[in-house]
C-alpha positions as CSV (number, residue, x, y, z in Angstrom):
1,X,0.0,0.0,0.0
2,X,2.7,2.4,1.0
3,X,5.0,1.6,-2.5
4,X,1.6,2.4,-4.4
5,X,0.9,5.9,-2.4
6,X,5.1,6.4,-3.3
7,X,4.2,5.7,-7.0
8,X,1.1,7.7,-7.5
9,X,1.1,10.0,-4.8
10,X,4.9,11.3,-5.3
11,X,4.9,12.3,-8.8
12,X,1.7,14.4,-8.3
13,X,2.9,16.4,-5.4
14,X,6.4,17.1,-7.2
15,X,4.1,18.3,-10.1
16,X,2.0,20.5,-8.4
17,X,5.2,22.3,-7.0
18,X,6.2,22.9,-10.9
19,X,6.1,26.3,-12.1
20,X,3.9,27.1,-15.2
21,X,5.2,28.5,-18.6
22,X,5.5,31.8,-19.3
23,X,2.6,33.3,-21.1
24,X,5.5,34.6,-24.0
25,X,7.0,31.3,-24.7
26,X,6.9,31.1,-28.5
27,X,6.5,27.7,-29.6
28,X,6.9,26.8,-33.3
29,X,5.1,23.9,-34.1
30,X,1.3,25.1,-33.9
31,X,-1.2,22.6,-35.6
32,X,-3.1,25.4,-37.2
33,X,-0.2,26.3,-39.6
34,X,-1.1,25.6,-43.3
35,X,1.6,26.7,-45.0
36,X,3.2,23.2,-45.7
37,X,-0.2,21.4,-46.5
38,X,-0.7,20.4,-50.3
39,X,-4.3,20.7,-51.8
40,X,-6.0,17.1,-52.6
41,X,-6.5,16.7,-56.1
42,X,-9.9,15.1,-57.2
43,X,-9.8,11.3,-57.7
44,X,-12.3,9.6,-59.8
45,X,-13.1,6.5,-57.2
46,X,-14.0,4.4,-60.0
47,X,-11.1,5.7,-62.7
48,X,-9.0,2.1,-63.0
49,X,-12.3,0.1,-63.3
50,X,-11.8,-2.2,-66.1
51,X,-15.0,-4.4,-66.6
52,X,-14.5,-8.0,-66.3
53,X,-17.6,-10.7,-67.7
54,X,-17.6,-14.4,-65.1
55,X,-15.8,-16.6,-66.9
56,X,-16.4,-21.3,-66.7
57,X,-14.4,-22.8,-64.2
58,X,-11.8,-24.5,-65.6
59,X,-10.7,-28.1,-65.5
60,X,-8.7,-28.5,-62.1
61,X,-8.0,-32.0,-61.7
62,X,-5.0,-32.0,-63.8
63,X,-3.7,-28.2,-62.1
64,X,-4.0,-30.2,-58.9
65,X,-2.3,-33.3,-59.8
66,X,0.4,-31.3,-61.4
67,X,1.5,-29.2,-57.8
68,X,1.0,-32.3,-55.7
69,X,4.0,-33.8,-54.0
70,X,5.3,-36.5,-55.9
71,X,6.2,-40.0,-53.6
72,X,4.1,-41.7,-50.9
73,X,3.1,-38.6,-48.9
């Protein structure tokens, strides 16, 4: 119980006793920048679609005979 009061309690008191920033600090890396953001140029979702039409299965028998393990496995 103590070691948990240590761990918990300690590192909020010592932050308490912290000093808060200056109101004049100047820090550089505000989100609300746009100066480095590109535009998004218009993509047509469906552009690359190339139309495909279903197609018979195959024979697979000999495909599968052909990429089995040869031998008594």
């Amino acid at each position: 119980m103590k070691l948990t009061f240590l761990v918990v309690g300690v590192p909020l008191f010592v932050s308490g006793c912290t000093s808060t920033l200056p109101e004049v600090v100047a820090s550089t890396g505000h989100p609300d920048t746009v100066i480095d953001v590109r535009p998004v140029r218009y993509q047509n979702p469906i552009g690359a679609y190339t139309h495909r039409t279903p197609v018979d299965p195959k024979p697979w028998r000999g495909l599968n005979d052909a990429q089995a393990p040869k031998g008594g496995a």
